[in-house]
Every structure is written in C-alpha cells, then in structure tokens.
C-alpha cells in the first residue's frame, strides 16, 4: 500500500548508512526529497555530516511492505516459548568460534 | 576597537582574495539558516556555509602568517575596514530577502550563486594543488573535495528549478540574470594575478574562464536556462572597492569583535 503523499509535499525516503567497509547498511531514519538523486544528497547532509558513513542507500518509503501492528500477537508471540529454535544446544568445535 | 591594516604584499593579497570570498559567501549562506524552503536543505546550506567558513579560516590564518604582523584569523576576519577586504563583489550581494521591503533574492539566487562560485573555487583548488606555496596547496587539496560537492549540490538544484515549473524556471532565470553581471570580475587579471603566476603561486584568473564557462554552460543547458548577454559592467570587490552592501554585511559580522575585543565563548 502506498502512503498517500500530500499535494506539494515531496515523497518520503528511507535512509540506510554503512558506517564502515565490511559492515552492513543500517537504517538510520527518513527524509523528504524530490527524487532519488536529491534524496542521496539530503541523506549525506542530514545523516552523514559527522562522518557517520562510507556509503548510503535511499529507497522510497512507499516501497516498503510492513507487517501490520494488529498482527503482532499472531506473528511474534508464539516464538516466546520455543527456546529450542536457538542453536544453543550444540557443542561447537573451537575452530568454529564465531558461529 | 581600532581597525587593523594588512600589508600590501601581493602574496598576502592573493591569499586574502580567496579567503575573503570564502568568508563573505559563507556569511551570506548562513543568512539562510532557519529559512531554507525545507528542513533537509536548511541543513545542507548550513553545511555548505560551514565548509566555506573552514576554508576561510585556514586561508586567513595562512595570510596572517605571511603578513608578518602576526594577525590571527579572527583579527583578519573581523577587524579590517571595508577597503581591506578583497572578496568578489558577487559574494557580498544580498542573497535572501528577509522582508518584502528588503533587497535580496530568493532561493534561486542562492543556488545560482552557489553554482557560479563553486565551479570557480573548484577550478582554483585544482590549479592551486601545484602552488609553489606549500600551505596554500595543502589547503586547496582539502577544499577541492568540498567544492566538488558544493558544485554537484548546486547543479542538481539549478537543473530541477530551471527545468521545473514555469514559475521556478522564471525565478531561476531571473536569479541568473542578476548574478551574471558580476561574473566578469571573476576572470579579470590584475597585478596580483600577474604576480601569482610569475611566482608559481596560482593561475591567472583569465585562464580559468574557459573551463568555468563550459562547466556552467553544461548545467544551464540541462536546466533549459539561457546565458544572459555579456555587459560592460565590471565589479571591483577583489581590488577592495565594494558595492553598497559590503558595509552592512561587515557591520553585522564585526559588531561583536568590535564591541568586545578578543571576546570568546
């Protein structure tokens, strides 16, 4: 579903910044911009002006499909009592330290 | 607080011309703080202003060390009289209309001026990387990255406003027409330029014209804006003779240091 954009208002963009090489891009906020190119520049100004990043992604907020907060119970609560889904019951050889 | 007078050294003069253009342009851009059309651009314009302020500080400190009178960056920024500032006249023109009755322009004036000056600065920094003045070359190396971004940011705005709606096109063309008469000064050589070239300090201004024209033209073409006709008007800010706006901007900039000399906070 697309969020309706008010007339005369620029579309909303989600901003992802990679703090340094090797790390993943992390969502850090959103902003308004007329198009993708300007969104990148605005993201640089708003979210990376204090050396926070080495790479930026922007994507239209309208492209995000989000889970419904009303489905929260159904979606997430059943996991509460299923500790066996955590792989903590296995003895790991020392060589695979960082599983 | 009494005014200070800088030496007549052409080396000092050369550095001050760049420093003062950075300083005054930064001051004009800072007037947009809290007034830009959208929050994101407000932050962007403030960042541009701070970049320019940083360049001005480095250049003023360097000019102070060359001058031999041990002026620091603050004294040079705030205690000179109008005739001892050597910025381009374009930089001191009002760039934001603060009320219906004040002089100045609109957001289009800001983006057009940013483009015109960013390209001019970028060409200077590129050439100055090879300066015989090692400190100047180092400052240029750092400033180049900033000016490249300023140019890109301004260009994107000029293109979107010029090739936008009928209203934004008309306003941007009007802003370009207002600014254009002041561009002749950017490429006129005088004894300071001749000295700079002879000493290997930096390029003749006239040698930058072609590259500037082609960079700016490419943006204007994409923005569907037309280059205003050349005029015979030649501004003289970089010789120390300024327009009527300079006194006002200095009064605002200098008030605090004049009233409370050496004041810090």
Tab-separated table of C-alpha atoms in Angstrom:
chain	number	residue	atom	x	y	z
A	1	UNK	CA	0.000	0.000	0.000
A	2	UNK	CA	1.318	3.421	-0.872
A	3	UNK	CA	1.208	6.111	1.755
A	4	UNK	CA	-0.715	8.975	0.196
A	5	UNK	CA	1.585	11.939	-0.379
A	6	UNK	CA	0.078	15.315	0.284
A	7	UNK	CA	-0.026	17.595	-2.706
A	8	UNK	CA	3.016	19.889	-2.745
A	9	UNK	CA	4.921	17.567	-0.448
A	10	UNK	CA	7.980	15.671	-1.544
A	11	UNK	CA	7.918	11.881	-1.217
A	12	UNK	CA	9.461	10.228	1.817
A	13	UNK	CA	12.675	8.201	1.571
A	14	UNK	CA	14.217	5.720	3.973
A	15	UNK	CA	17.938	6.160	4.540
A	16	UNK	CA	20.456	3.389	5.190
A	17	UNK	CA	24.052	4.193	6.076
A	18	UNK	CA	27.022	1.838	6.114
A	19	UNK	CA	29.264	3.005	8.966
A	20	UNK	CA	32.399	1.398	7.543
A	21	UNK	CA	33.515	-1.081	4.943
A	22	UNK	CA	32.568	-4.646	5.837
A	23	UNK	CA	29.560	-3.684	7.951
A	24	UNK	CA	26.014	-3.751	6.662
A	25	UNK	CA	23.925	-0.702	5.806
A	26	UNK	CA	21.785	0.227	8.794
A	27	UNK	CA	18.502	2.062	8.727
A	28	UNK	CA	19.031	5.454	10.324
A	29	UNK	CA	15.934	7.481	9.502
A	30	UNK	CA	13.933	9.064	6.752
A	31	UNK	CA	13.664	12.351	4.892
A	32	UNK	CA	11.748	14.190	2.211
A	33	UNK	CA	13.325	14.726	-1.217
A	34	UNK	CA	12.002	15.333	-4.736
A	35	UNK	CA	13.804	12.356	-6.312
A	36	UNK	CA	16.394	9.650	-5.688
A	37	UNK	CA	19.426	11.730	-6.563
A	38	UNK	CA	18.436	14.590	-4.277
A	39	UNK	CA	17.476	12.074	-1.588
A	40	UNK	CA	21.071	10.790	-1.627
A	41	UNK	CA	22.439	14.326	-1.264
A	42	UNK	CA	19.991	15.179	1.519
A	43	UNK	CA	20.862	11.915	3.284
A	44	UNK	CA	24.514	12.877	3.117
A	45	UNK	CA	23.681	16.245	4.690
A	46	UNK	CA	21.268	15.020	7.320
A	47	UNK	CA	22.638	11.622	8.332
A	48	UNK	CA	26.315	11.537	7.353
A	49	UNK	CA	27.597	15.029	8.077
A	50	UNK	CA	29.556	13.895	11.111
A	51	UNK	CA	31.489	11.140	9.357
A	52	UNK	CA	28.881	8.524	10.165
A	53	UNK	CA	29.248	6.647	6.928
A	54	UNK	CA	31.098	5.421	3.886
A	55	UNK	CA	28.077	4.505	1.788
A	56	UNK	CA	24.402	5.464	1.647
A	57	UNK	CA	21.274	3.764	0.309
A	58	UNK	CA	17.946	5.503	-0.089
A	59	UNK	CA	14.676	3.914	-1.073
A	60	UNK	CA	11.153	5.237	-1.414
A	61	UNK	CA	9.269	4.637	1.827
A	62	UNK	CA	6.247	3.702	-0.249
A	63	UNK	CA	8.138	0.627	-1.473
A	64	UNK	CA	8.274	-0.883	1.998
A	65	UNK	CA	5.724	-3.560	2.823
A	66	UNK	CA	5.384	-3.641	6.593
A	67	UNK	CA	3.769	-6.108	8.928
A	68	UNK	CA	0.526	-4.973	10.474
A	69	UNK	CA	0.866	-3.946	14.151
A	70	UNK	CA	-2.505	-5.649	14.668
A	71	UNK	CA	-0.882	-8.967	13.706
A	72	UNK	CA	1.804	-8.606	16.350
A	73	UNK	CA	0.398	-11.291	18.676
A	74	UNK	CA	-0.090	-13.803	15.894
A	75	UNK	CA	3.265	-13.058	14.288
A	76	UNK	CA	5.645	-12.858	17.199
A	77	UNK	CA	4.226	-14.190	20.461
A	78	UNK	CA	4.300	-17.906	19.505
A	79	UNK	CA	8.123	-17.757	19.456
A	80	UNK	CA	8.304	-16.918	23.128
A	81	UNK	CA	8.417	-20.491	24.486
A	82	UNK	CA	10.457	-22.143	21.751
A	83	UNK	CA	13.986	-21.854	23.065
A	84	UNK	CA	14.940	-24.948	21.065
A	85	UNK	CA	14.969	-22.752	17.992
A	86	UNK	CA	18.137	-21.135	19.294
A	87	UNK	CA	21.156	-23.183	18.296
A	88	UNK	CA	22.472	-23.198	21.854
A	89	UNK	CA	22.178	-26.931	22.457
A	90	UNK	CA	25.114	-27.918	20.310
A	91	UNK	CA	28.717	-28.335	21.361
A	92	UNK	CA	30.734	-26.351	18.836
A	93	UNK	CA	34.288	-27.307	17.985
A	94	UNK	CA	36.645	-24.480	18.954
A	95	UNK	CA	37.699	-23.943	15.363
A	96	UNK	CA	34.258	-22.523	14.528
A	97	UNK	CA	34.473	-19.869	17.114
A	98	UNK	CA	32.220	-17.274	15.567
A	99	UNK	CA	29.054	-19.075	14.593
B	1	UNK	CA	38.394	48.595	18.721
B	2	UNK	CA	40.727	50.049	16.128
B	3	UNK	CA	40.944	48.594	12.673
B	4	UNK	CA	43.987	46.696	11.507
B	5	UNK	CA	45.708	47.216	8.167
B	6	UNK	CA	47.204	44.334	6.243
B	7	UNK	CA	50.466	44.694	4.358
B	8	UNK	CA	50.471	45.493	0.660
B	9	UNK	CA	52.284	42.228	-0.164
B	10	UNK	CA	50.813	40.705	-3.310
B	11	UNK	CA	51.249	37.230	-1.847
B	12	UNK	CA	49.089	38.224	1.131
B	13	UNK	CA	46.652	39.914	-1.225
B	14	UNK	CA	46.358	36.763	-3.345
B	15	UNK	CA	45.505	34.597	-0.332
B	16	UNK	CA	43.124	37.204	1.117
B	17	UNK	CA	41.146	37.414	-2.115
B	18	UNK	CA	40.328	33.713	-1.857
B	19	UNK	CA	39.868	33.844	1.922
B	20	UNK	CA	37.501	36.809	1.797
B	21	UNK	CA	35.392	35.337	-0.983
B	22	UNK	CA	35.006	32.162	1.119
B	23	UNK	CA	34.247	34.216	4.229
B	24	UNK	CA	31.664	36.552	2.738
B	25	UNK	CA	29.950	33.796	0.754
B	26	UNK	CA	29.785	31.731	3.961
B	27	UNK	CA	28.235	34.689	5.774
B	28	UNK	CA	25.583	35.181	3.086
B	29	UNK	CA	24.781	31.449	3.080
B	30	UNK	CA	24.450	31.485	6.863
B	31	UNK	CA	21.616	34.001	6.494
B	32	UNK	CA	19.548	31.098	5.148
B	33	UNK	CA	19.945	29.144	8.373
B	34	UNK	CA	16.431	28.506	9.635
B	35	UNK	CA	14.887	29.930	6.449
B	36	UNK	CA	15.519	27.382	3.690
B	37	UNK	CA	12.424	26.015	1.945
B	38	UNK	CA	12.708	22.586	3.591
B	39	UNK	CA	14.451	21.232	6.659
B	40	UNK	CA	16.802	18.982	4.680
B	41	UNK	CA	18.038	21.868	2.528
B	42	UNK	CA	18.364	24.077	5.584
B	43	UNK	CA	20.899	21.620	6.966
B	44	UNK	CA	22.575	21.339	3.558
B	45	UNK	CA	23.025	25.105	3.196
B	46	UNK	CA	24.383	25.407	6.704
B	47	UNK	CA	26.855	22.611	5.956
B	48	UNK	CA	27.992	24.437	2.799
B	49	UNK	CA	28.429	27.621	4.793
B	50	UNK	CA	30.481	25.820	7.435
B	51	UNK	CA	32.700	24.235	4.762
B	52	UNK	CA	33.394	27.698	3.350
B	53	UNK	CA	33.989	29.107	6.811
B	54	UNK	CA	36.564	26.364	7.405
B	55	UNK	CA	38.307	27.250	4.137
B	56	UNK	CA	38.262	30.933	5.097
B	57	UNK	CA	39.786	30.164	8.500
B	58	UNK	CA	42.642	28.162	7.010
B	59	UNK	CA	43.331	30.832	4.391
B	60	UNK	CA	43.112	33.728	6.856
B	61	UNK	CA	45.486	32.004	9.266
B	62	UNK	CA	47.890	31.490	6.388
B	63	UNK	CA	47.547	35.121	5.276
B	64	UNK	CA	48.205	36.192	8.850
B	65	UNK	CA	51.427	34.191	8.986
B	66	UNK	CA	52.570	35.627	5.632
B	67	UNK	CA	51.745	39.176	6.626
B	68	UNK	CA	54.439	39.381	9.298
B	69	UNK	CA	52.273	41.288	11.771
B	70	UNK	CA	51.040	38.094	13.470
B	71	UNK	CA	47.347	38.756	12.886
B	72	UNK	CA	45.260	35.728	13.702
B	73	UNK	CA	42.245	34.523	11.739
B	74	UNK	CA	39.755	36.352	13.966
B	75	UNK	CA	41.556	39.672	13.752
B	76	UNK	CA	41.735	39.359	9.980
B	77	UNK	CA	38.097	38.322	9.709
B	78	UNK	CA	36.673	40.989	11.971
B	79	UNK	CA	38.970	43.972	12.352
B	80	UNK	CA	39.723	45.115	8.817
B	81	UNK	CA	37.998	48.051	7.170
B	82	UNK	CA	35.944	47.568	4.035
B	83	UNK	CA	38.728	48.606	1.670
B	84	UNK	CA	40.943	45.863	3.089
B	85	UNK	CA	38.571	43.066	2.098
B	86	UNK	CA	39.246	41.584	-1.318
B	87	UNK	CA	36.306	39.287	-1.987
B	88	UNK	CA	34.462	39.091	-5.286
B	89	UNK	CA	31.608	41.599	-5.395
B	90	UNK	CA	29.191	38.773	-6.267
B	91	UNK	CA	29.722	37.164	-2.857
B	92	UNK	CA	28.576	40.258	-0.947
B	93	UNK	CA	25.330	40.789	-2.876
B	94	UNK	CA	22.218	40.110	-0.780
B	95	UNK	CA	21.078	36.541	-1.337
B	96	UNK	CA	17.958	36.292	0.780
B	97	UNK	CA	15.069	38.698	1.041
B	98	UNK	CA	14.312	38.982	4.734
B	99	UNK	CA	11.148	41.023	4.248
B	100	UNK	CA	9.035	42.333	1.413
B	101	UNK	CA	10.898	45.639	1.544
B	102	UNK	CA	14.484	44.429	1.857
B	103	UNK	CA	16.856	43.937	-1.016
B	104	UNK	CA	17.999	40.475	-1.954
B	105	UNK	CA	16.758	37.466	-3.790
B	106	UNK	CA	15.089	34.152	-3.231
B	107	UNK	CA	16.181	30.538	-3.042
B	108	UNK	CA	17.010	30.578	-6.766
B	109	UNK	CA	19.615	33.299	-6.136
B	110	UNK	CA	21.223	31.086	-3.523
B	111	UNK	CA	21.500	28.018	-5.760
B	112	UNK	CA	22.632	30.008	-8.794
B	113	UNK	CA	25.326	31.788	-6.806
B	114	UNK	CA	26.415	28.514	-5.227
B	115	UNK	CA	26.918	27.045	-8.682
B	116	UNK	CA	28.782	30.048	-10.075
B	117	UNK	CA	31.142	30.262	-7.117
B	118	UNK	CA	31.588	26.530	-6.513
B	119	UNK	CA	32.843	25.980	-10.067
B	120	UNK	CA	35.167	28.989	-9.737
B	121	UNK	CA	36.520	27.709	-6.416
B	122	UNK	CA	36.861	24.150	-7.697
B	123	UNK	CA	38.989	25.358	-10.628
B	124	UNK	CA	41.144	27.400	-8.253
B	125	UNK	CA	41.703	24.498	-5.857
B	126	UNK	CA	42.605	22.187	-8.745
B	127	UNK	CA	45.190	24.640	-10.035
B	128	UNK	CA	46.460	25.541	-6.577
B	129	UNK	CA	47.315	21.916	-5.811
B	130	UNK	CA	50.506	22.700	-7.752
B	131	UNK	CA	51.154	26.034	-5.986
B	132	UNK	CA	54.698	26.996	-5.016
B	133	UNK	CA	53.175	27.920	-1.647
B	134	UNK	CA	53.002	24.514	0.070
B	135	UNK	CA	50.492	25.648	2.697
B	136	UNK	CA	48.190	27.016	0.016
B	137	UNK	CA	48.495	23.760	-1.932
B	138	UNK	CA	47.549	21.774	1.184
B	139	UNK	CA	44.511	23.977	1.855
B	140	UNK	CA	43.476	23.605	-1.792
B	141	UNK	CA	43.751	19.826	-1.617
B	142	UNK	CA	41.281	19.687	1.243
B	143	UNK	CA	38.951	22.355	-0.127
B	144	UNK	CA	38.712	20.676	-3.529
B	145	UNK	CA	36.616	17.791	-2.194
B	146	UNK	CA	34.234	20.265	-0.578
B	147	UNK	CA	33.871	22.444	-3.658
B	148	UNK	CA	33.211	19.387	-5.828
B	149	UNK	CA	30.280	18.518	-3.617
B	150	UNK	CA	29.059	22.143	-3.499
B	151	UNK	CA	29.099	22.217	-7.287
B	152	UNK	CA	27.193	18.931	-7.545
B	153	UNK	CA	24.594	20.000	-5.000
B	154	UNK	CA	24.068	23.409	-6.605
B	155	UNK	CA	23.934	21.905	-10.099
B	156	UNK	CA	21.199	19.460	-9.097
B	157	UNK	CA	19.145	22.340	-7.737
B	158	UNK	CA	19.687	24.588	-10.754
B	159	UNK	CA	18.610	21.757	-13.051
B	160	UNK	CA	15.484	20.975	-11.044
B	161	UNK	CA	14.423	24.603	-10.671
B	162	UNK	CA	15.350	25.638	-14.207
B	163	UNK	CA	13.710	22.618	-15.802
B	164	UNK	CA	10.875	22.581	-13.268
B	165	UNK	CA	7.662	24.562	-13.367
B	166	UNK	CA	7.043	27.768	-15.272
B	167	UNK	CA	7.420	29.739	-12.049
B	168	UNK	CA	10.634	28.043	-10.907
B	169	UNK	CA	12.130	28.473	-14.386
B	170	UNK	CA	11.314	32.191	-14.454
B	171	UNK	CA	12.694	32.746	-10.964
B	172	UNK	CA	15.898	30.851	-11.690
B	173	UNK	CA	16.449	32.687	-14.962
B	174	UNK	CA	15.900	35.995	-13.138
B	175	UNK	CA	18.421	34.973	-10.468
B	176	UNK	CA	20.928	34.051	-13.173
B	177	UNK	CA	20.388	37.410	-14.879
B	178	UNK	CA	21.010	39.213	-11.577
B	179	UNK	CA	24.213	37.294	-10.859
B	180	UNK	CA	25.669	37.287	-14.338
B	181	UNK	CA	26.892	40.881	-14.465
B	182	UNK	CA	29.198	40.115	-11.535
B	183	UNK	CA	30.887	37.141	-13.199
B	184	UNK	CA	33.165	39.276	-15.401
B	185	UNK	CA	35.235	40.185	-12.326
B	186	UNK	CA	35.970	36.510	-11.698
B	187	UNK	CA	38.202	36.311	-14.761
B	188	UNK	CA	39.923	39.676	-14.926
B	189	UNK	CA	43.649	39.741	-14.173
B	190	UNK	CA	45.432	42.479	-12.271
B	191	UNK	CA	48.908	42.863	-10.783
B	192	UNK	CA	48.065	40.318	-8.060
B	193	UNK	CA	47.322	37.651	-10.666
B	194	UNK	CA	50.415	38.536	-12.673
B	195	UNK	CA	52.491	38.208	-9.504
B	196	UNK	CA	50.840	34.905	-8.584
B	197	UNK	CA	51.547	33.450	-11.983
B	198	UNK	CA	55.140	34.677	-12.073
B	199	UNK	CA	55.833	33.195	-8.613
B	200	UNK	CA	54.065	29.924	-9.368
B	201	UNK	CA	51.556	30.709	-6.622
B	202	UNK	CA	48.485	30.191	-8.717
B	203	UNK	CA	46.869	30.607	-12.123
B	204	UNK	CA	45.858	33.786	-13.911
B	205	UNK	CA	42.145	34.194	-13.352
B	206	UNK	CA	41.630	34.682	-17.050
B	207	UNK	CA	42.992	31.185	-17.666
B	208	UNK	CA	40.064	29.671	-15.748
B	209	UNK	CA	37.350	31.287	-17.814
B	210	UNK	CA	37.005	28.646	-20.498
B	211	UNK	CA	36.739	25.700	-18.113
B	212	UNK	CA	34.297	27.625	-15.916
B	213	UNK	CA	32.146	28.588	-18.865
B	214	UNK	CA	31.893	25.036	-20.146
B	215	UNK	CA	31.046	23.543	-16.721
B	216	UNK	CA	28.402	26.173	-16.019
B	217	UNK	CA	27.030	26.018	-19.563
B	218	UNK	CA	26.512	22.247	-19.294
B	219	UNK	CA	24.353	22.728	-16.195
B	220	UNK	CA	22.428	25.653	-17.693
B	221	UNK	CA	21.718	23.651	-20.845
B	222	UNK	CA	20.271	20.796	-18.847
B	223	UNK	CA	18.300	23.314	-16.801
B	224	UNK	CA	16.929	24.909	-20.013
B	225	UNK	CA	18.267	28.282	-18.851
B	226	UNK	CA	19.878	30.760	-21.191
B	227	UNK	CA	23.179	32.507	-20.611
B	228	UNK	CA	22.488	36.215	-20.088
B	229	UNK	CA	24.150	38.620	-22.519
B	230	UNK	CA	27.538	39.983	-21.517
B	231	UNK	CA	27.607	43.525	-20.186
B	232	UNK	CA	30.385	46.085	-19.938
B	233	UNK	CA	29.935	46.350	-16.152
B	234	UNK	CA	32.995	45.283	-14.176
B	235	UNK	CA	32.785	44.940	-10.402
B	236	UNK	CA	35.904	45.557	-8.327
B	237	UNK	CA	35.483	43.854	-4.943
B	238	UNK	CA	38.700	41.896	-5.329
B	239	UNK	CA	40.528	45.228	-5.607
B	240	UNK	CA	38.968	46.413	-2.356
B	241	UNK	CA	36.311	48.684	-3.862
B	242	UNK	CA	32.963	47.222	-2.911
B	243	UNK	CA	29.266	47.633	-3.569
B	244	UNK	CA	26.931	49.418	-1.144
B	245	UNK	CA	26.068	46.090	0.513
B	246	UNK	CA	29.532	45.431	1.910
B	247	UNK	CA	29.332	47.950	4.745
B	248	UNK	CA	26.133	46.374	6.055
B	249	UNK	CA	27.430	42.830	5.992
B	250	UNK	CA	30.634	43.889	7.758
B	251	UNK	CA	28.682	45.816	10.387
B	252	UNK	CA	26.768	42.673	11.199
B	253	UNK	CA	29.844	40.425	11.119
B	254	UNK	CA	32.130	42.729	13.052
B	255	UNK	CA	29.840	44.119	15.731
B	256	UNK	CA	30.719	41.613	18.428
B	257	UNK	CA	34.503	41.708	17.984
B	258	UNK	CA	34.480	45.496	17.782
B	259	UNK	CA	32.293	45.878	20.878
B	260	UNK	CA	34.022	43.141	22.884
B	261	UNK	CA	37.576	42.873	21.500
B	262	UNK	CA	39.007	39.378	21.798
B	263	UNK	CA	35.691	38.126	23.152
B	264	UNK	CA	35.397	34.344	23.333
B	265	UNK	CA	32.659	31.965	24.327
